[in-house]
Amino acid sequence: MEMVLEFILALLPIIWLIVALTFMKLPGFKACTIALVIAYALAVIVWKMPIGNSITAIVEGAALALWPIIIVIIAAIFTYNVCVHTGKMEVIKRMLAGVTNDKRVLVLIIAWGFGGFMEGMAGFGTAVAIPASMLWGLGFNPVFAAIVCLIANATPTAFGSIGIPTTTLAKITGLEVIGLSTNTVIILAPLIVLTPFILVLLTGKGKKALKGIWLITFISGMSFLVTEYVVSKFLGAELPVVIGSVCSMLCTIWAAKTFGQKEIDPEFRLGEIDKKGVSGKEALVAWSPFILIFIFLVSTSKIIPPLNELLASVKTTVNIYSGEGADPYTFSWLATPGLWIIIAAIIGGKIQGASLKEIFNIFGKTVIQLYKTIITIVCIMATAKIMGYSGMIPSISIVFVTVTGSFYPLFAPILGAIGTFVTGSGTSASVLFGGLQVETANALNFNQAWIAASNTAGAITAKMISPQNIAIAVAAVNLQGKESDLIKGTIKHFILFLVIVGIVTFIGAKLLGLS
């Protein structure tokens, strides 16, 4: 009885978030602040956590949130804001739209390829807002534009914002990031191939849409998958979606030019597109911040060990949490993607013609723009640390072990989906349930890295129905009051994705020798 009571009490911060964000419709930063208060009170009163330990747990969570997670978010949104300010985002839009007037191919390039690129670089809504507004601007129905971008945004979320959901999961669980990354790609492999087909079917409103384009669609998905797997296996979590999306866009464009229909069915043909050409120099200038980010992140990654090790040596290690069971926290000052993205944005902004004063003003406005997001992530990270160190997460894990037993892998992704639905963030889902997944996997003798990866795989499925993401899509295409239309258009795909992820996780854990 005591175990059940502790299970219910440990779930209260999560139940509060569900109620606050879905029924009460409180903003995330308010809901997460109250969740932290609830978790703190429970940890101290019920789990008898010493006051000193509880405070230092919050401080450690805040430190983890600010560096490196929040610095990456600020850096990525800053880069996008610079491109908008200089007008080069319009050039990028014109380049993408000028490839073809086949609506199906455009959806693959913009929603799937470019959307994946924006998720990999920035995440946190930009991968829905930017492609959806682009499709709408090209003449697509706004509801359709929002729905396909919500669906396309699912699988890239695992490595969004330069891999933050997966790198955060690695930090929370103490597991090795390469193993988590490759396992996540393996679990998501069916969805990565399937998503482009779903997008094409939605574009053409039926199976007839695949006529003459199925091979292009297959190439679009497979090029993304193969590249994502290779990069995750050899470089880690930072670049799989960034490089995978670029390869997918290039391969999709090549396939469309090579295998595309000369005469496009009028039903799939877009209206007039701006044919104004873009010179090579203009293209380089427009893409310069993103090119520099790519170069900097590859150069400072483990692909060049001497430089990576040199940068990693500039660090500060401190003991933040005062209780037992915590490793010292290390601030890596130079070996962090956020710093290099900011530098790339500044240099790229100068190349695009902005003055340093303008660039720094944009940076300041970006920080102000994201202050609610910063509060949300700090609070959710602190809540996770409190729940982990106090024993609340193990209390939840024990009941899950008891109830699900050997079938746990089938249900493990559901926790990740709940986390993303509640918070709108794959990163927050990693924080909320990463520790629980590892505790349960350990208790049931499953491979910890496989089960932990299933949390991320499950988390991505709920991106398309998350109230936060729905709100972003509504704002991007001016559909205020039409939220229910978007949920109706995505809910069945969410269920399909979650079922597939659960089955793959179960097969991997039970039949492929991973237990």
Short mmCIF file of C-alpha atoms in Angstrom, two decimals:
data_model
loop_
_atom_site.label_atom_id
_atom_site.label_comp_id
_atom_site.label_asym_id
_atom_site.label_seq_id
_atom_site.Cartn_x
_atom_site.Cartn_y
_atom_site.Cartn_z
CA MET A 1 0.00 0.00 0.00
CA GLU A 2 2.84 2.36 0.88
CA MET A 3 4.46 1.62 -2.49
CA VAL A 4 1.26 2.57 -4.34
CA LEU A 5 0.87 5.76 -2.30
CA GLU A 6 4.45 6.80 -3.06
CA PHE A 7 3.85 6.02 -6.73
CA ILE A 8 0.81 8.33 -6.80
CA LEU A 9 2.57 11.10 -4.90
CA ALA A 10 5.66 10.85 -7.12
CA LEU A 11 3.43 11.30 -10.17
CA LEU A 12 1.84 14.50 -8.82
CA PRO A 13 4.29 16.93 -10.53
CA ILE A 14 3.66 15.14 -13.85
CA ILE A 15 -0.10 14.98 -13.33
CA TRP A 16 -0.04 18.67 -12.50
CA LEU A 17 1.74 19.45 -15.76
CA ILE A 18 -0.82 17.47 -17.76
CA VAL A 19 -3.74 19.23 -16.07
CA ALA A 20 -2.15 22.68 -16.14
CA LEU A 21 -1.08 22.59 -19.78
CA THR A 22 -4.02 20.78 -21.33
CA PHE A 23 -7.08 21.67 -19.29
CA MET A 24 -6.10 24.87 -17.48
CA LYS A 25 -4.06 26.03 -20.51
CA LEU A 26 -1.42 27.67 -18.33
CA PRO A 27 1.74 28.89 -20.09
CA GLY A 28 4.63 26.44 -19.85
CA PHE A 29 6.81 28.66 -17.72
CA LYS A 30 4.07 29.05 -15.09
CA ALA A 31 3.09 25.38 -15.09
CA CYS A 32 6.70 24.20 -14.80
CA THR A 33 7.47 26.66 -12.00
CA ILE A 34 4.54 25.29 -9.98
CA ALA A 35 5.63 21.72 -10.84
CA LEU A 36 9.02 22.51 -9.31
CA VAL A 37 7.35 23.79 -6.15
CA ILE A 38 5.23 20.62 -5.90
CA ALA A 39 8.24 18.35 -6.47
CA TYR A 40 10.28 20.27 -3.91
CA ALA A 41 7.57 20.03 -1.26
CA LEU A 42 7.09 16.31 -1.84
CA ALA A 43 10.85 15.63 -1.80
CA VAL A 44 11.33 17.41 1.52
CA ILE A 45 8.12 16.38 3.30
CA VAL A 46 7.44 12.86 1.98
CA TRP A 47 10.86 11.61 0.90
CA LYS A 48 12.63 13.43 3.76
CA MET A 49 15.22 15.05 1.51
CA PRO A 50 17.55 17.35 3.50
CA ILE A 51 17.04 21.06 2.77
CA GLY A 52 20.66 21.51 1.71
CA ASN A 53 20.48 18.61 -0.73
CA SER A 54 17.19 19.85 -2.19
CA ILE A 55 18.58 23.32 -2.84
CA THR A 56 21.79 22.07 -4.45
CA ALA A 57 19.76 19.65 -6.60
CA ILE A 58 17.82 22.64 -7.96
CA VAL A 59 21.08 24.53 -8.57
CA GLU A 60 22.54 21.56 -10.45
CA GLY A 61 19.40 21.31 -12.58
CA ALA A 62 19.59 25.02 -13.38
CA ALA A 63 23.28 24.72 -14.29
CA LEU A 64 22.55 21.81 -16.63
CA ALA A 65 19.73 23.81 -18.19
CA LEU A 66 21.78 26.95 -18.77
CA TRP A 67 24.94 25.27 -20.05
CA PRO A 68 24.83 23.68 -22.56
CA ILE A 69 21.08 23.36 -23.27
CA ILE A 70 19.77 26.93 -23.19
CA ILE A 71 22.88 28.40 -24.80
CA VAL A 72 22.22 26.16 -27.84
CA ILE A 73 18.58 27.23 -28.06
CA ILE A 74 19.50 30.92 -27.86
CA ALA A 75 22.26 30.44 -30.44
CA ALA A 76 20.02 28.62 -32.93
CA ILE A 77 17.13 31.09 -32.73
CA PHE A 78 19.65 33.94 -32.88
CA THR A 79 20.96 32.56 -36.19
CA TYR A 80 17.47 32.42 -37.66
CA ASN A 81 16.66 35.94 -36.43
CA VAL A 82 19.81 37.29 -38.06
CA CYS A 83 18.78 35.79 -41.42
CA VAL A 84 15.30 37.27 -41.10
CA HIS A 85 16.72 40.69 -40.22
CA THR A 86 19.04 40.74 -43.24
CA GLY A 87 16.32 39.49 -45.59
CA LYS A 88 18.32 36.42 -46.57
CA MET A 89 15.65 34.03 -45.30
CA GLU A 90 13.54 35.19 -48.26
CA VAL A 91 16.40 34.25 -50.60
CA ILE A 92 16.54 30.79 -49.03
CA LYS A 93 12.78 30.47 -49.47
CA ARG A 94 13.01 31.49 -53.13
CA MET A 95 15.79 28.99 -53.80
CA LEU A 96 13.79 26.12 -52.32
CA ALA A 97 10.59 27.06 -54.13
CA GLY A 98 12.35 27.49 -57.45
CA VAL A 99 13.36 23.84 -57.75
CA THR A 100 10.03 22.50 -59.08
CA ASN A 101 6.33 23.23 -59.32
CA ASP A 102 5.35 19.68 -58.31
CA LYS A 103 3.59 20.15 -54.96
CA ARG A 104 4.61 16.69 -53.77
CA VAL A 105 8.31 17.33 -54.33
CA LEU A 106 8.06 20.78 -52.75
CA VAL A 107 6.53 19.26 -49.62
CA LEU A 108 9.38 16.75 -49.43
CA ILE A 109 11.99 19.47 -49.86
CA ILE A 110 10.46 22.12 -47.60
CA ALA A 111 8.50 20.25 -44.89
CA TRP A 112 10.72 17.14 -44.70
CA GLY A 113 14.19 18.25 -45.81
CA PHE A 114 14.37 21.92 -44.85
CA GLY A 115 12.11 21.35 -41.84
CA GLY A 116 14.49 18.63 -40.67
CA PHE A 117 17.41 21.00 -41.17
CA MET A 118 15.73 23.72 -39.09
CA GLU A 119 14.93 21.17 -36.37
CA GLY A 120 18.52 20.02 -36.33
CA MET A 121 19.83 23.57 -36.16
CA ALA A 122 17.22 25.30 -34.02
CA GLY A 123 14.26 23.17 -32.98
CA PHE A 124 11.78 24.53 -30.44
CA GLY A 125 9.10 25.36 -32.98
CA THR A 126 11.17 26.86 -35.80
CA ALA A 127 10.98 23.61 -37.77
CA VAL A 128 7.19 23.93 -37.84
CA ALA A 129 6.81 27.70 -38.09
CA ILE A 130 9.28 28.37 -40.90
CA PRO A 131 8.41 25.55 -43.36
CA ALA A 132 4.67 25.98 -42.71
CA SER A 133 4.84 29.70 -43.45
CA MET A 134 6.91 28.97 -46.57
CA LEU A 135 4.38 26.45 -47.90
CA TRP A 136 1.53 28.83 -47.09
CA GLY A 137 3.39 31.61 -48.89
CA LEU A 138 3.72 29.37 -51.94
CA GLY A 139 -0.04 28.94 -52.10
CA PHE A 140 -0.66 25.73 -50.13
CA ASN A 141 -3.78 25.45 -48.00
CA PRO A 142 -2.79 26.72 -44.52
CA VAL A 143 -4.34 23.80 -42.64
CA PHE A 144 -2.55 21.35 -44.92
CA ALA A 145 0.74 23.27 -44.59
CA ALA A 146 0.52 23.14 -40.80
CA ILE A 147 -0.39 19.44 -40.64
CA VAL A 148 2.38 18.18 -42.95
CA CYS A 149 4.98 20.25 -41.11
CA LEU A 150 3.81 18.92 -37.74
CA ILE A 151 4.10 15.33 -39.01
CA ALA A 152 7.42 15.96 -40.75
CA ASN A 153 8.82 17.49 -37.57
CA ALA A 154 8.41 14.27 -35.56
CA THR A 155 11.46 12.08 -36.27
CA PRO A 156 14.04 14.91 -36.54
CA THR A 157 13.17 15.98 -32.99
CA ALA A 158 15.36 13.21 -31.55
CA PHE A 159 18.42 15.19 -32.65
CA GLY A 160 16.92 18.68 -32.67
CA SER A 161 18.80 21.79 -31.58
CA ILE A 162 22.17 20.19 -32.30
CA GLY A 163 21.20 16.94 -30.61
CA ILE A 164 19.99 18.39 -27.32
CA PRO A 165 17.27 15.77 -26.54
CA THR A 166 19.75 12.92 -26.90
CA THR A 167 22.77 14.63 -25.30
CA THR A 168 20.54 15.66 -22.39
CA LEU A 169 19.35 12.06 -22.05
CA ALA A 170 22.98 10.95 -21.94
CA LYS A 171 23.76 13.46 -19.17
CA ILE A 172 20.65 12.56 -17.18
CA THR A 173 21.23 8.80 -17.38
CA GLY A 174 25.02 8.69 -17.46
CA LEU A 175 24.88 6.52 -20.60
CA GLU A 176 27.27 6.87 -23.52
CA VAL A 177 25.89 9.23 -26.16
CA ILE A 178 27.02 7.26 -29.23
CA GLY A 179 25.09 4.18 -28.12
CA LEU A 180 21.98 6.22 -27.36
CA SER A 181 22.19 7.96 -30.73
CA THR A 182 22.54 4.82 -32.83
CA ASN A 183 19.83 2.99 -30.90
CA THR A 184 17.46 5.91 -31.40
CA VAL A 185 18.03 5.90 -35.16
CA ILE A 186 17.47 2.14 -35.32
CA ILE A 187 14.16 2.40 -33.46
CA LEU A 188 13.05 5.33 -35.63
CA ALA A 189 14.20 3.76 -38.94
CA PRO A 190 10.72 2.59 -40.06
CA LEU A 191 9.27 6.03 -39.35
CA ILE A 192 12.05 7.88 -41.18
CA VAL A 193 11.30 5.87 -44.33
CA LEU A 194 7.53 6.02 -43.83
CA THR A 195 7.15 9.77 -43.17
CA PRO A 196 7.90 11.00 -46.73
CA PHE A 197 5.27 8.59 -48.08
CA ILE A 198 2.71 9.93 -45.62
CA LEU A 199 3.52 13.49 -46.66
CA VAL A 200 3.07 12.66 -50.36
CA LEU A 201 -0.19 10.79 -49.69
CA LEU A 202 -1.53 13.79 -47.77
CA THR A 203 -0.44 16.15 -50.54
CA GLY A 204 -2.26 14.17 -53.22
CA LYS A 205 -5.15 13.12 -50.98
CA GLY A 206 -4.73 9.42 -51.70
CA LYS A 207 -2.63 6.61 -53.18
CA LYS A 208 -2.79 8.18 -56.63
CA ALA A 209 -0.29 10.75 -55.40
CA LEU A 210 2.49 8.13 -55.42
CA LYS A 211 2.16 7.59 -59.17
CA GLY A 212 5.41 8.62 -60.83
CA ILE A 213 6.97 9.77 -57.56
CA TRP A 214 7.26 6.72 -55.30
CA LEU A 215 10.98 6.25 -56.11
CA ILE A 216 11.70 9.92 -55.36
CA THR A 217 9.82 9.55 -52.08
CA PHE A 218 11.76 6.41 -51.15
CA ILE A 219 15.08 8.11 -51.95
CA SER A 220 14.05 11.11 -49.85
CA GLY A 221 13.51 8.91 -46.78
CA MET A 222 16.37 6.44 -47.27
CA SER A 223 18.98 9.15 -47.88
CA PHE A 224 17.91 10.76 -44.60
CA LEU A 225 18.02 7.45 -42.72
CA VAL A 226 21.36 6.15 -43.98
CA THR A 227 23.14 9.46 -43.40
CA GLU A 228 21.55 9.90 -39.98
CA TYR A 229 22.68 6.45 -38.89
CA VAL A 230 26.26 6.86 -40.10
CA VAL A 231 26.64 10.27 -38.48
CA SER A 232 25.11 9.14 -35.18
CA LYS A 233 27.39 6.12 -35.06
CA PHE A 234 30.63 7.97 -35.74
CA LEU A 235 30.02 11.58 -34.61
CA GLY A 236 27.35 11.39 -31.93
CA ALA A 237 24.10 13.25 -31.41
CA GLU A 238 24.91 16.78 -32.58
CA LEU A 239 24.78 16.42 -36.37
CA PRO A 240 22.72 13.39 -37.51
CA VAL A 241 19.64 15.41 -38.46
CA VAL A 242 21.59 18.42 -39.74
CA ILE A 243 23.65 16.35 -42.17
CA GLY A 244 20.84 13.86 -42.83
CA SER A 245 18.40 16.59 -43.84
CA VAL A 246 20.92 18.25 -46.15
CA CYS A 247 21.61 14.91 -47.86
CA SER A 248 17.88 14.25 -48.10
CA MET A 249 17.24 17.63 -49.74
CA LEU A 250 20.07 17.14 -52.22
CA CYS A 251 19.03 13.57 -53.04
CA THR A 252 15.37 14.57 -53.37
CA ILE A 253 16.25 17.39 -55.77
CA TRP A 254 18.53 15.08 -57.76
CA ALA A 255 15.88 12.33 -57.87
CA ALA A 256 13.21 14.82 -58.94
CA LYS A 257 15.42 16.05 -61.79
CA THR A 258 16.35 12.48 -62.78
CA PHE A 259 13.15 10.50 -62.25
CA GLY A 260 10.50 13.21 -62.07
CA GLN A 261 7.60 13.37 -64.49
CA LYS A 262 8.01 15.70 -67.44
CA GLU A 263 4.30 16.35 -67.48
CA ILE A 264 2.97 16.85 -63.98
CA ASP A 265 -0.67 16.06 -63.34
CA PRO A 266 -2.49 19.40 -63.00
CA GLU A 267 -3.85 18.20 -59.66
CA PHE A 268 -0.29 18.08 -58.27
CA ARG A 269 1.03 21.18 -60.00
CA LEU A 270 1.52 24.35 -58.02
CA GLY A 271 0.54 27.69 -59.46
CA GLU A 272 3.00 30.32 -60.62
CA ILE A 273 6.28 30.40 -58.68
CA ASP A 274 8.65 33.35 -58.46
CA LYS A 275 11.19 32.54 -61.19
CA LYS A 276 13.66 35.23 -60.18
CA GLY A 277 17.05 33.56 -60.18
CA VAL A 278 19.56 33.52 -57.36
CA SER A 279 23.23 33.92 -58.22
CA GLY A 280 25.87 31.68 -56.69
CA LYS A 281 27.23 34.56 -54.63
CA GLU A 282 23.76 35.49 -53.37
CA ALA A 283 23.10 31.87 -52.41
CA LEU A 284 26.39 31.60 -50.50
CA VAL A 285 25.68 34.82 -48.65
CA ALA A 286 22.16 33.69 -47.73
CA TRP A 287 23.31 30.30 -46.46
CA SER A 288 26.59 31.55 -44.93
CA PRO A 289 25.54 31.30 -41.24
CA PHE A 290 24.35 27.73 -41.74
CA ILE A 291 27.42 26.78 -43.78
CA LEU A 292 29.66 28.19 -41.05
CA ILE A 293 27.71 26.34 -38.35
CA PHE A 294 28.17 23.12 -40.28
CA ILE A 295 31.91 23.73 -40.70
CA PHE A 296 32.45 24.76 -37.07
CA LEU A 297 30.48 21.89 -35.58
CA VAL A 298 32.18 19.28 -37.75
CA SER A 299 35.62 20.81 -37.06
CA THR A 300 35.12 20.83 -33.29
CA SER A 301 33.47 17.39 -33.12
CA LYS A 302 35.13 14.05 -32.43
CA ILE A 303 35.84 13.64 -36.13
CA ILE A 304 38.95 15.78 -35.48
CA PRO A 305 40.15 14.36 -32.14
CA PRO A 306 43.15 16.68 -31.50
CA LEU A 307 41.05 19.86 -31.78
CA ASN A 308 38.12 18.34 -29.95
CA GLU A 309 40.35 17.23 -27.06
CA LEU A 310 42.06 20.63 -26.92
CA LEU A 311 38.73 22.44 -26.69
CA ALA A 312 37.38 19.90 -24.18
CA SER A 313 40.36 20.56 -21.90
CA VAL A 314 39.07 24.09 -21.24
CA LYS A 315 36.57 23.22 -18.54
CA THR A 316 35.54 23.81 -14.96
CA THR A 317 34.50 20.92 -12.73
CA VAL A 318 32.50 21.66 -9.58
CA ASN A 319 30.60 19.67 -6.99
CA ILE A 320 27.14 21.21 -7.00
CA TYR A 321 24.86 18.60 -5.41
CA SER A 322 25.73 18.18 -1.74
CA GLY A 323 24.21 14.72 -1.31
CA GLU A 324 25.41 11.27 -2.28
CA GLY A 325 25.09 9.68 -5.71
CA ALA A 326 26.11 12.64 -7.88
CA ASP A 327 29.19 13.13 -10.02
CA PRO A 328 30.87 16.54 -10.18
CA TYR A 329 29.33 18.76 -12.86
CA THR A 330 31.65 19.85 -15.67
CA PHE A 331 31.23 23.09 -17.61
CA SER A 332 32.89 22.62 -21.02
CA TRP A 333 33.42 26.20 -22.08
CA LEU A 334 34.73 25.71 -25.63
CA ALA A 335 33.60 22.21 -26.58
CA THR A 336 29.95 23.21 -26.68
CA PRO A 337 27.88 23.71 -29.86
CA GLY A 338 26.14 26.85 -28.60
CA LEU A 339 29.32 28.92 -28.55
CA TRP A 340 30.23 27.98 -32.14
CA ILE A 341 26.72 28.60 -33.43
CA ILE A 342 26.80 32.11 -31.95
CA ILE A 343 30.18 32.80 -33.55
CA ALA A 344 28.91 31.49 -36.90
CA ALA A 345 25.80 33.68 -36.65
CA ILE A 346 27.89 36.78 -35.94
CA ILE A 347 30.27 36.12 -38.84
CA GLY A 348 27.38 35.13 -41.13
CA GLY A 349 25.46 38.25 -40.14
CA LYS A 350 28.45 40.40 -41.11
CA ILE A 351 28.71 38.58 -44.44
CA GLN A 352 25.01 39.29 -45.00
CA GLY A 353 25.57 42.99 -44.42
CA ALA A 354 24.47 43.54 -40.83
CA SER A 355 26.57 45.73 -38.54
CA LEU A 356 27.92 44.42 -35.25
CA LYS A 357 25.57 46.79 -33.42
CA GLU A 358 22.59 45.32 -35.27
CA ILE A 359 23.79 41.77 -34.62
CA PHE A 360 24.21 42.33 -30.88
CA ASN A 361 20.82 44.03 -30.72
CA ILE A 362 19.33 40.93 -32.37
CA PHE A 363 21.08 38.75 -29.80
CA GLY A 364 19.63 40.79 -26.94
CA LYS A 365 16.15 40.65 -28.42
CA THR A 366 16.51 36.89 -28.92
CA VAL A 367 17.30 36.37 -25.24
CA ILE A 368 14.28 38.49 -24.28
CA GLN A 369 12.15 36.60 -26.82
CA LEU A 370 13.12 33.30 -25.18
CA TYR A 371 12.89 34.28 -21.51
CA LYS A 372 9.77 32.17 -20.95
CA THR A 373 11.44 29.20 -22.62
CA ILE A 374 14.49 29.72 -20.40
CA ILE A 375 12.35 29.72 -17.25
CA THR A 376 10.49 26.62 -18.47
CA ILE A 377 13.63 24.61 -19.13
CA VAL A 378 15.36 25.68 -15.90
CA CYS A 379 12.30 24.65 -13.89
CA ILE A 380 11.81 21.34 -15.68
CA MET A 381 15.50 20.44 -15.31
CA ALA A 382 15.43 21.36 -11.62
CA THR A 383 12.24 19.32 -11.16
CA ALA A 384 13.91 16.31 -12.76
CA LYS A 385 16.95 16.59 -10.50
CA ILE A 386 14.77 16.89 -7.38
CA MET A 387 12.69 13.87 -8.44
CA GLY A 388 15.80 11.86 -9.24
CA TYR A 389 17.90 12.61 -6.16
CA SER A 390 15.01 12.41 -3.68
CA GLY A 391 13.91 8.94 -4.78
CA MET A 392 10.67 9.93 -6.50
CA ILE A 393 11.74 8.52 -9.87
CA PRO A 394 12.68 5.14 -8.39
CA SER A 395 9.27 5.07 -6.64
CA ILE A 396 7.56 5.38 -10.03
CA SER A 397 9.92 2.86 -11.59
CA ILE A 398 9.18 0.16 -9.00
CA VAL A 399 5.47 0.19 -9.84
CA PHE A 400 6.16 0.12 -13.58
CA VAL A 401 8.38 -2.91 -13.05
CA THR A 402 5.67 -4.64 -11.03
CA VAL A 403 2.79 -3.91 -13.42
CA THR A 404 4.39 -4.35 -16.85
CA GLY A 405 7.14 -6.86 -16.15
CA SER A 406 8.60 -8.47 -19.25
CA PHE A 407 6.26 -6.42 -21.48
CA TYR A 408 7.73 -3.13 -20.31
CA PRO A 409 9.61 -2.40 -23.59
CA LEU A 410 6.26 -2.33 -25.40
CA PHE A 411 5.07 0.50 -23.18
CA ALA A 412 8.34 2.33 -22.52
CA PRO A 413 7.91 4.80 -25.45
CA ILE A 414 4.55 5.93 -24.03
CA LEU A 415 6.35 7.70 -21.20
CA GLY A 416 8.40 9.71 -23.68
CA ALA A 417 5.24 10.59 -25.59
CA ILE A 418 3.57 11.81 -22.39
CA GLY A 419 6.61 13.97 -21.63
CA THR A 420 6.58 15.64 -25.02
CA PHE A 421 2.82 16.08 -25.08
CA VAL A 422 2.95 17.82 -21.74
CA THR A 423 6.00 20.02 -22.33
CA GLY A 424 6.20 20.29 -26.11
CA SER A 425 9.86 19.34 -25.87
CA GLY A 426 11.75 16.14 -26.59
CA THR A 427 14.45 17.47 -24.28
CA SER A 428 12.03 17.84 -21.40
CA ALA A 429 10.75 14.31 -22.04
CA SER A 430 14.33 13.08 -21.71
CA VAL A 431 14.68 14.93 -18.42
CA LEU A 432 11.34 13.79 -16.99
CA PHE A 433 11.62 10.09 -17.79
CA GLY A 434 15.21 9.30 -18.74
CA GLY A 435 16.13 8.28 -15.22
CA LEU A 436 12.97 6.23 -14.83
CA GLN A 437 13.63 4.33 -18.05
CA VAL A 438 17.14 3.38 -16.95
CA GLU A 439 15.97 2.38 -13.45
CA THR A 440 13.29 0.15 -14.92
CA ALA A 441 15.56 -1.35 -17.57
CA ASN A 442 18.11 -2.17 -14.91
CA ALA A 443 15.50 -3.78 -12.66
CA LEU A 444 14.13 -5.91 -15.51
CA ASN A 445 17.56 -6.74 -16.95
CA PHE A 446 16.99 -5.00 -20.30
CA ASN A 447 19.68 -3.10 -22.14
CA GLN A 448 19.64 0.36 -20.56
CA ALA A 449 20.76 2.26 -23.67
CA TRP A 450 18.07 0.57 -25.78
CA ILE A 451 15.23 1.33 -23.35
CA ALA A 452 16.48 4.88 -22.77
CA ALA A 453 16.60 5.44 -26.54
CA SER A 454 12.99 4.25 -26.76
CA ASN A 455 12.05 7.16 -24.51
CA THR A 456 13.37 9.59 -27.13
CA ALA A 457 11.74 7.60 -29.93
CA GLY A 458 8.42 7.74 -28.12
CA ALA A 459 8.88 11.42 -27.32
CA ILE A 460 9.13 12.42 -30.97
CA THR A 461 5.75 10.91 -31.82
CA ALA A 462 3.90 13.39 -29.61
CA LYS A 463 5.46 16.46 -31.22
CA MET A 464 2.67 16.50 -33.79
CA ILE A 465 -0.09 16.68 -31.16
CA SER A 466 1.67 18.67 -28.47
CA PRO A 467 -0.39 21.77 -27.58
CA GLN A 468 2.78 23.86 -27.73
CA ASN A 469 3.63 22.73 -31.25
CA ILE A 470 0.00 23.07 -32.37
CA ALA A 471 0.02 26.66 -31.12
CA ILE A 472 3.19 27.40 -33.10
CA ALA A 473 1.68 25.95 -36.28
CA VAL A 474 -1.52 27.96 -35.78
CA ALA A 475 0.45 31.17 -35.40
CA ALA A 476 2.67 30.42 -38.41
CA VAL A 477 -0.24 30.19 -40.87
CA ASN A 478 -2.75 32.44 -39.11
CA LEU A 479 -5.22 29.74 -38.11
CA GLN A 480 -6.34 31.03 -34.73
CA GLY A 481 -9.29 28.99 -33.52
CA LYS A 482 -8.51 26.03 -35.82
CA GLU A 483 -6.43 24.02 -33.36
CA SER A 484 -8.92 21.16 -33.42
CA ASP A 485 -8.49 20.83 -37.20
CA LEU A 486 -4.76 20.30 -36.76
CA ILE A 487 -5.22 17.75 -33.98
CA LYS A 488 -7.75 15.84 -36.10
CA GLY A 489 -5.23 15.83 -38.96
CA THR A 490 -2.35 14.50 -36.86
CA ILE A 491 -3.83 12.27 -34.14
CA LYS A 492 -4.06 9.09 -36.24
CA HIS A 493 -0.47 9.50 -37.40
CA PHE A 494 0.64 10.00 -33.80
CA ILE A 495 -1.04 6.72 -32.81
CA LEU A 496 0.51 4.90 -35.79
CA PHE A 497 3.99 6.22 -35.00
CA LEU A 498 3.72 5.36 -31.30
CA VAL A 499 2.52 1.80 -32.02
CA ILE A 500 5.40 1.22 -34.46
CA VAL A 501 7.96 2.54 -31.98
CA GLY A 502 6.54 0.32 -29.22
CA ILE A 503 6.69 -2.78 -31.41
CA VAL A 504 10.24 -2.07 -32.59
CA THR A 505 11.36 -1.45 -29.01
CA PHE A 506 9.76 -4.70 -27.84
CA ILE A 507 11.27 -6.74 -30.68
CA GLY A 508 14.68 -5.19 -30.10
CA ALA A 509 14.60 -5.90 -26.39
CA LYS A 510 13.14 -9.40 -26.55
CA LEU A 511 14.20 -10.98 -29.85
CA LEU A 512 17.44 -9.32 -30.95
CA GLY A 513 19.51 -10.26 -27.96
CA LEU A 514 19.51 -6.83 -26.35
CA SER A 515 18.28 -7.99 -22.96
#
